[in-house]
Tab-separated table of C-alpha atoms and ligand atoms in Angstrom:
chain	number	residue	atom	x	y	z
V	1	MET	CA	-28.714	-165.889	-21.061
V	2	ASN	CA	-30.733	-165.860	-17.846
V	3	SER	CA	-34.426	-165.600	-18.794
V	4	ASN	CA	-34.826	-162.704	-16.328
V	5	THR	CA	-32.153	-160.605	-18.033
V	6	PRO	CA	-33.878	-157.891	-20.064
V	7	ILE	CA	-33.278	-157.977	-23.814
V	8	LYS	CA	-31.145	-155.109	-25.058
V	9	HIS	CA	-32.803	-153.439	-28.048
V	10	LEU	CA	-31.689	-150.361	-29.992
V	11	ASN	CA	-34.599	-147.925	-29.949
V	12	SER	CA	-32.704	-144.750	-29.151
V	13	ILE	CA	-29.104	-143.634	-29.265
V	14	GLU	CA	-29.486	-143.235	-25.495
V	15	ASP	CA	-29.886	-147.024	-25.151
V	16	LEU	CA	-26.107	-147.200	-25.620
V	17	SER	CA	-23.299	-146.204	-23.273
V	18	ILE	CA	-20.308	-144.201	-24.502
V	19	ALA	CA	-18.176	-147.347	-24.089
V	20	GLU	CA	-20.589	-149.254	-26.341
V	21	ILE	CA	-20.497	-146.497	-28.973
V	22	GLU	CA	-16.691	-146.597	-28.962
V	23	HIS	CA	-16.827	-150.379	-29.260
V	24	LEU	CA	-19.261	-150.087	-32.213
V	25	ILE	CA	-16.881	-147.706	-33.994
V	26	ASP	CA	-13.965	-150.133	-33.555
V	27	LYS	CA	-16.121	-153.020	-34.706
V	28	ALA	CA	-17.451	-151.064	-37.712
V	29	LEU	CA	-13.867	-150.260	-38.718
V	30	PHE	CA	-13.029	-153.947	-38.539
V	31	PHE	CA	-16.008	-154.800	-40.773
V	32	LYS	CA	-15.231	-151.972	-43.206
V	33	ASN	CA	-11.688	-153.303	-43.687
V	34	SER	CA	-12.541	-157.018	-43.755
V	35	PRO	CA	-13.247	-158.934	-46.945
V	36	LEU	CA	-16.677	-160.560	-46.828
V	37	LYS	CA	-15.159	-164.066	-46.812
V	38	ASP	CA	-13.264	-163.301	-43.571
V	39	ILE	CA	-16.317	-162.127	-41.665
V	40	ASN	CA	-17.508	-164.382	-38.878
V	41	LYS	CA	-21.053	-165.471	-39.707
V	42	THR	CA	-22.439	-164.414	-36.319
V	43	LEU	CA	-26.038	-164.512	-37.542
V	44	SER	CA	-25.791	-167.823	-39.373
V	45	ASP	CA	-29.202	-169.552	-39.509
V	46	LYS	CA	-30.892	-166.584	-37.803
V	47	PHE	CA	-33.863	-164.776	-39.322
V	48	CYS	CA	-33.787	-161.027	-39.645
V	49	PHE	CA	-37.014	-159.289	-40.653
V	50	ASN	CA	-36.983	-155.750	-41.989
V	51	MET	CA	-40.479	-154.360	-41.306
V	52	PHE	CA	-40.787	-151.073	-43.153
V	53	PHE	CA	-44.127	-149.308	-42.746
V	54	GLU	CA	-42.675	-146.287	-44.536
V	55	ASN	CA	-40.593	-146.084	-47.715
V	56	SER	CA	-36.823	-146.383	-47.685
V	57	THR	CA	-33.977	-146.781	-50.162
V	58	ARG	CA	-30.849	-146.645	-48.020
V	59	THR	CA	-31.832	-148.030	-44.640
V	60	ILE	CA	-33.720	-151.164	-45.681
V	61	ASN	CA	-31.027	-152.210	-48.138
V	62	SER	CA	-28.214	-151.335	-45.756
V	63	PHE	CA	-29.722	-153.537	-43.033
V	64	SER	CA	-30.229	-156.319	-45.606
V	65	VAL	CA	-26.618	-156.202	-46.787
V	66	ALA	CA	-25.326	-156.066	-43.204
V	67	ALA	CA	-27.440	-159.001	-41.966
V	68	GLN	CA	-26.724	-161.161	-45.023
V	69	SER	CA	-22.988	-160.480	-44.700
V	70	LEU	CA	-23.194	-161.928	-41.188
V	71	GLY	CA	-24.947	-165.039	-42.504
V	72	ALA	CA	-28.573	-164.206	-41.630
V	73	HIS	CA	-31.643	-165.083	-43.645
V	74	VAL	CA	-33.199	-161.696	-44.436
V	75	ILE	CA	-36.876	-161.098	-45.138
V	76	ASN	CA	-38.035	-157.665	-46.212
V	77	ASN	CA	-41.608	-156.518	-45.621
V	78	THR	CA	-43.074	-153.212	-46.684
V	79	THR	CA	-46.584	-151.886	-46.077
V	80	SER	CA	-47.530	-152.547	-49.691
V	81	ASN	CA	-46.675	-156.269	-49.544
V	82	SER	CA	-47.946	-157.038	-46.024
V	83	SER	CA	-51.426	-157.411	-44.520
V	84	SER	CA	-51.083	-153.871	-43.149
V	85	SER	CA	-52.644	-152.885	-46.444
V	86	LYS	CA	-55.732	-154.927	-45.430
V	87	GLY	CA	-56.039	-153.013	-42.173
V	88	GLU	CA	-54.147	-155.305	-39.796
V	89	ASP	CA	-53.023	-153.557	-36.622
V	90	ASP	CA	-49.278	-152.881	-36.936
V	91	PHE	CA	-48.570	-154.356	-33.495
V	92	ASP	CA	-50.370	-157.557	-34.547
V	93	THR	CA	-48.155	-157.686	-37.628
V	94	ILE	CA	-45.070	-157.465	-35.399
V	95	LYS	CA	-46.376	-160.125	-32.979
V	96	ASN	CA	-46.877	-162.535	-35.891
V	97	ILE	CA	-43.392	-161.927	-37.214
V	98	ALA	CA	-41.955	-162.480	-33.734
V	99	ALA	CA	-43.861	-165.786	-33.534
V	100	MET	CA	-41.979	-167.009	-36.620
V	101	GLY	CA	-38.785	-167.004	-34.573
V	102	ALA	CA	-37.302	-163.715	-35.732
V	103	LYS	CA	-33.931	-163.061	-34.133
V	104	PHE	CA	-33.991	-159.402	-35.160
V	105	ILE	CA	-36.910	-157.216	-36.189
V	106	VAL	CA	-35.756	-153.961	-37.749
V	107	ILE	CA	-38.605	-151.443	-37.925
V	108	ARG	CA	-39.295	-148.218	-39.733
V	109	HIS	CA	-42.620	-146.661	-38.819
V	110	PRO	CA	-44.294	-143.277	-39.334
V	111	HIS	CA	-45.293	-143.027	-35.654
V	112	ASN	CA	-42.873	-141.781	-33.014
V	113	MET	CA	-41.930	-144.419	-30.426
V	114	PHE	CA	-43.433	-147.353	-32.363
V	115	THR	CA	-40.312	-149.534	-31.909
V	116	HIS	CA	-40.091	-148.604	-28.209
V	117	LEU	CA	-43.651	-149.904	-27.793
V	118	CYS	CA	-42.861	-153.108	-29.730
V	119	ALA	CA	-40.019	-153.778	-27.305
V	120	LYS	CA	-42.594	-153.709	-24.483
V	121	LEU	CA	-45.210	-155.934	-26.140
V	122	PRO	CA	-46.470	-158.527	-23.663
V	123	ASN	CA	-47.274	-162.160	-24.427
V	124	LEU	CA	-44.895	-162.623	-27.339
V	125	THR	CA	-44.361	-166.320	-28.070
V	126	HIS	CA	-40.779	-165.584	-29.086
V	127	GLN	CA	-38.685	-162.575	-28.024
V	128	PRO	CA	-36.813	-160.818	-30.867
V	129	ILE	CA	-34.265	-158.029	-30.626
V	130	PHE	CA	-35.800	-154.801	-31.969
V	131	ILE	CA	-33.870	-152.143	-33.873
V	132	ASN	CA	-35.319	-148.716	-34.684
V	133	ALA	CA	-34.725	-147.861	-38.367
V	134	GLY	CA	-36.521	-144.511	-38.067
V	135	ASP	CA	-39.710	-143.748	-36.099
V	136	GLY	CA	-41.691	-140.729	-37.265
V	137	THR	CA	-39.829	-137.542	-36.448
V	138	ASN	CA	-38.336	-139.072	-33.305
V	139	GLU	CA	-35.043	-140.904	-33.960
V	140	HIS	CA	-32.903	-142.783	-36.463
V	141	PRO	CA	-30.076	-144.032	-34.229
V	142	THR	CA	-28.280	-146.305	-36.697
V	143	GLN	CA	-27.947	-143.456	-39.238
V	144	ALA	CA	-26.408	-141.209	-36.578
V	145	LEU	CA	-23.996	-143.973	-35.518
V	146	GLY	CA	-22.885	-144.579	-39.117
V	147	ASP	CA	-22.313	-140.847	-39.603
V	148	TRP	CA	-20.376	-140.624	-36.350
V	149	PHE	CA	-18.190	-143.516	-37.503
V	150	LEU	CA	-17.394	-141.613	-40.710
V	151	ILE	CA	-16.597	-138.424	-38.746
V	152	ASN	CA	-14.296	-140.390	-36.434
V	153	GLN	CA	-12.393	-141.782	-39.418
V	154	HIS	CA	-12.024	-138.263	-40.834
V	155	CYS	CA	-10.599	-137.008	-37.528
V	156	LYS	CA	-8.152	-139.914	-37.356
V	157	ASN	CA	-6.922	-139.089	-40.868
V	158	LEU	CA	-6.378	-135.427	-39.897
V	159	ASN	CA	-4.989	-136.295	-36.473
V	160	LYS	CA	-7.722	-134.161	-34.955
V	161	ASN	CA	-9.773	-134.711	-31.799
V	162	THR	CA	-13.550	-134.994	-32.330
V	163	LYS	CA	-13.970	-132.639	-29.362
V	164	GLU	CA	-12.334	-129.844	-31.427
V	165	LEU	CA	-14.792	-130.063	-34.330
V	166	LYS	CA	-17.197	-127.279	-35.187
V	167	ILE	CA	-20.322	-129.077	-36.388
V	168	VAL	CA	-23.241	-127.309	-38.103
V	169	LEU	CA	-26.644	-128.927	-38.618
V	170	PHE	CA	-28.962	-127.037	-40.954
V	171	GLY	CA	-32.314	-127.466	-42.680
V	172	ASP	CA	-35.549	-128.923	-41.399
V	173	LEU	CA	-34.245	-129.840	-37.968
V	174	LEU	CA	-37.675	-129.940	-36.357
V	175	ASN	CA	-38.839	-132.908	-38.424
V	176	SER	CA	-35.520	-134.710	-38.799
V	177	ARG	CA	-35.258	-137.944	-36.814
V	178	VAL	CA	-31.585	-138.178	-37.833
V	179	ALA	CA	-30.868	-134.723	-36.374
V	180	HIS	CA	-32.586	-135.733	-33.114
V	181	SER	CA	-30.383	-138.821	-32.769
V	182	HIS	CA	-27.260	-136.782	-33.552
V	183	ILE	CA	-28.140	-134.168	-30.930
V	184	LYS	CA	-28.661	-136.852	-28.283
V	185	LEU	CA	-25.303	-138.348	-29.252
V	186	PHE	CA	-23.520	-134.951	-29.074
V	187	ASN	CA	-25.003	-134.417	-25.632
V	188	MET	CA	-23.723	-137.811	-24.460
V	189	LEU	CA	-20.283	-136.925	-25.861
V	190	ASN	CA	-20.383	-133.595	-24.015
V	191	ILE	CA	-19.681	-131.516	-27.144
V	192	ASN	CA	-22.876	-129.378	-27.256
V	193	HIS	CA	-20.884	-126.124	-27.155
V	194	ASN	CA	-19.402	-127.017	-30.601
V	195	ILE	CA	-22.786	-127.777	-32.186
V	196	HIS	CA	-24.633	-125.125	-34.224
V	197	LEU	CA	-28.288	-125.630	-35.150
V	198	VAL	CA	-29.318	-123.505	-38.132
V	199	ALA	CA	-32.897	-123.309	-39.423
V	200	PRO	CA	-35.703	-120.896	-40.159
V	201	ILE	CA	-37.679	-120.241	-36.984
V	202	GLU	CA	-40.565	-122.531	-38.064
V	203	LEU	CA	-38.194	-125.502	-38.474
V	204	GLN	CA	-35.827	-124.838	-35.564
V	205	LEU	CA	-35.564	-127.034	-32.481
V	206	ASP	CA	-35.590	-125.727	-28.975
V	207	TYR	CA	-33.547	-128.000	-26.763
V	208	ARG	CA	-32.508	-125.208	-24.371
V	209	GLN	CA	-33.998	-126.992	-21.349
V	210	THR	CA	-33.020	-130.566	-22.234
V	211	TYR	CA	-29.597	-130.149	-23.779
V	212	PRO	CA	-27.966	-126.883	-22.664
V	213	ASN	CA	-25.033	-125.209	-24.455
V	214	LEU	CA	-26.167	-125.871	-28.031
V	215	ASN	CA	-25.855	-122.855	-30.363
V	216	TYR	CA	-28.891	-121.639	-32.348
V	217	SER	CA	-29.026	-119.437	-35.455
V	218	PHE	CA	-31.158	-118.723	-38.503
V	219	LYS	CA	-28.172	-117.497	-40.561
V	220	LEU	CA	-26.455	-120.248	-42.559
V	221	ASN	CA	-23.543	-118.298	-44.036
V	222	GLU	CA	-22.572	-116.814	-40.684
V	223	SER	CA	-22.796	-120.191	-38.942
V	224	ILE	CA	-20.724	-122.243	-41.376
V	225	LYS	CA	-17.682	-120.010	-40.931
V	226	ASP	CA	-14.753	-122.320	-40.030
V	227	ALA	CA	-17.061	-125.347	-39.771
V	228	ASP	CA	-15.415	-128.787	-39.926
V	229	ILE	CA	-18.596	-130.770	-40.484
V	230	ILE	CA	-21.809	-129.514	-42.087
V	231	MET	CA	-24.843	-131.759	-41.940
V	232	ALA	CA	-27.691	-130.828	-44.249
V	233	PHE	CA	-31.217	-132.076	-43.603
V	234	ARG	CA	-33.996	-132.423	-46.116
V	235	PHE	CA	-36.723	-129.865	-46.218
V	236	LYS	CA	-39.645	-132.250	-45.580
V	237	LYS	CA	-42.577	-131.100	-47.633
V	238	GLU	CA	-44.672	-134.000	-46.262
V	239	TYR	CA	-44.434	-132.674	-42.685
V	240	THR	CA	-44.302	-128.948	-43.135
V	241	SER	CA	-47.461	-127.996	-45.023
V	242	ASN	CA	-49.416	-127.347	-41.812
V	243	ASN	CA	-46.964	-125.320	-39.818
V	244	ILE	CA	-45.191	-123.006	-42.242
V	245	HIS	CA	-46.426	-120.583	-44.822
V	246	SER	CA	-46.448	-121.706	-48.442
V	247	GLY	CA	-43.675	-119.357	-49.589
V	248	THR	CA	-41.117	-120.913	-47.246
V	249	PHE	CA	-40.235	-123.853	-49.477
V	250	SER	CA	-39.407	-121.649	-52.457
V	251	GLU	CA	-37.561	-119.167	-50.246
V	252	PHE	CA	-35.693	-121.896	-48.377
V	253	LYS	CA	-33.089	-122.365	-51.079
V	254	ASN	CA	-32.313	-118.651	-51.150
V	255	PHE	CA	-31.322	-118.607	-47.481
V	256	TYR	CA	-30.556	-122.227	-46.601
V	257	GLN	CA	-28.787	-123.744	-49.574
V	258	LEU	CA	-25.210	-124.958	-49.321
V	259	ASN	CA	-23.400	-124.538	-52.639
V	260	HIS	CA	-20.079	-123.499	-54.174
V	261	GLN	CA	-20.835	-119.840	-53.396
V	262	ASN	CA	-20.798	-120.333	-49.616
V	263	ILE	CA	-18.891	-123.572	-48.908
V	264	HIS	CA	-15.569	-121.649	-48.988
V	265	LEU	CA	-16.622	-119.973	-45.704
V	266	ALA	CA	-16.107	-123.297	-43.953
V	267	ASN	CA	-12.829	-124.939	-42.998
V	268	LYS	CA	-10.874	-126.126	-46.068
V	269	ASN	CA	-11.229	-129.798	-45.039
V	270	VAL	CA	-14.949	-129.484	-44.367
V	271	LEU	CA	-17.136	-132.556	-44.865
V	272	VAL	CA	-20.707	-132.150	-46.104
V	273	LEU	CA	-23.107	-134.837	-44.888
V	274	HIS	CA	-26.744	-135.470	-45.733
V	275	PRO	CA	-28.616	-138.644	-44.686
V	276	GLY	CA	-30.688	-138.657	-47.881
V	277	PRO	CA	-32.903	-138.508	-49.729
V	278	VAL	CA	-31.694	-135.114	-50.964
V	279	ASN	CA	-33.853	-132.411	-52.544
V	280	ARG	CA	-31.380	-131.447	-55.273
V	281	GLU	CA	-31.121	-127.665	-55.701
V	282	ILE	CA	-32.954	-127.037	-52.412
V	283	GLU	CA	-30.776	-127.735	-49.329
V	284	LEU	CA	-27.750	-128.646	-51.500
V	285	SER	CA	-26.895	-127.456	-54.986
V	286	SER	CA	-26.617	-130.365	-57.391
V	287	LYS	CA	-23.046	-129.361	-58.156
V	288	LEU	CA	-21.980	-129.447	-54.506
V	289	MET	CA	-23.810	-132.702	-53.898
V	290	ASP	CA	-21.779	-134.341	-56.687
V	291	ASP	CA	-18.489	-132.736	-55.652
V	292	LEU	CA	-16.649	-135.508	-53.797
V	293	GLN	CA	-14.125	-133.047	-52.385
V	294	TYR	CA	-16.925	-132.076	-49.983
V	295	SER	CA	-19.851	-134.416	-50.361
V	296	GLN	CA	-19.800	-137.519	-48.132
V	297	ILE	CA	-23.301	-138.702	-48.981
V	298	LEU	CA	-22.243	-141.974	-50.616
V	299	SER	CA	-19.514	-142.522	-48.050
V	300	GLN	CA	-22.206	-142.219	-45.355
V	301	VAL	CA	-23.958	-145.135	-47.038
V	302	SER	CA	-20.907	-147.428	-46.989
V	303	HIS	CA	-20.053	-146.456	-43.395
V	304	GLY	CA	-23.702	-147.155	-42.536
V	305	VAL	CA	-23.458	-150.742	-43.784
V	306	ALA	CA	-20.334	-151.386	-41.680
V	307	MET	CA	-21.951	-149.786	-38.639
V	308	ARG	CA	-25.096	-151.901	-39.033
V	309	LYS	CA	-22.952	-155.054	-39.158
V	310	ALA	CA	-21.332	-153.874	-35.910
V	311	ILE	CA	-24.742	-153.212	-34.339
V	312	PHE	CA	-26.069	-156.665	-35.253
V	313	ALA	CA	-22.913	-158.364	-33.945
V	314	HIS	CA	-22.947	-156.345	-30.711
V	315	LEU	CA	-26.626	-156.890	-29.939
V	316	ALA	CA	-26.395	-160.597	-30.777
V	317	HIS	CA	-23.377	-160.904	-28.480
V	318	ILE	CA	-24.719	-159.028	-25.459
V	319	ASN	CA	-28.092	-160.735	-25.703
V	320	ASN	CA	-26.144	-164.000	-25.840
V	321	HIS	CA	-28.097	-165.313	-28.815
K	408	LIG	N1	-31.121	-142.151	-44.581
K	408	LIG	C1	-32.338	-142.726	-44.746
K	408	LIG	O1	-33.041	-143.023	-43.769
K	408	LIG	O2	-32.723	-142.930	-46.048
K	408	LIG	P1	-33.934	-143.842	-46.492
K	408	LIG	O3	-35.208	-143.095	-46.127
K	408	LIG	O4	-33.799	-144.044	-47.956
K	408	LIG	O5	-33.856	-145.119	-45.718
């Protein structure tokens, strides 16, 4: 690669073109259907560092499985086992990891835009490819891409066009980085008119200026009528204590819980997605969460691994590493 060519990172869903997203879905399908032994070891002898400054179950392990499947050496760092806990500046931590010759640095961080800023760090002795694994309340692009892959597969099975889907997002949308990435993706796909955002007023988004044609409501049961896809988002107690009154959490499940009493309002083939972790008996009843006729939560995880393999392979290829 020409040294003047900028490195392509994945900080936001908007870093990708529609053609690239379609390519990633094809590639993810290939990986999902390929036995591990048949997978080209694209990342053989490369080092992939997962730098997680915030806890994770799904994302850190999904990136580890994906990178190792492609032959990479994977090193996981969390705040508790790094010198962050001694007060090291997080950007200094990243610079040191880059200096070790990291090919990829996958970052989760509590601050919005942290990975974007890492991608602009000057004076690195070695330039890695950065991937955003969730930054504050801003974005979680690889989760949205994995979910979109799953939805595409569902449409293929039903012989349905993704542009015909009625998609409902409900819960704490304001603080959900996954919801933000999905909404950016829907806007790129030009399907905003089919997207319904449902939340109590304190947790609702207002994208009227940025992304026109989205539908807004605070009534879950009304909104899920004939829905094809329902995405639930966790009520985030850690973010909401300052901006909503204390009764909202206990009342939330009365007005914003999806369960076997209201799911029948949706389309009969409806898929229920949730990026996890789930508050059982709050946004989803336990019974619905475990009902595989509807619940795609574990399928999201397996599609996420395949999508992350596709993302690694794509970024390695276009950066000519
Ligand atoms: N979906 C997701 O980001 O889950 P984790 O917080 O467990 O990584």
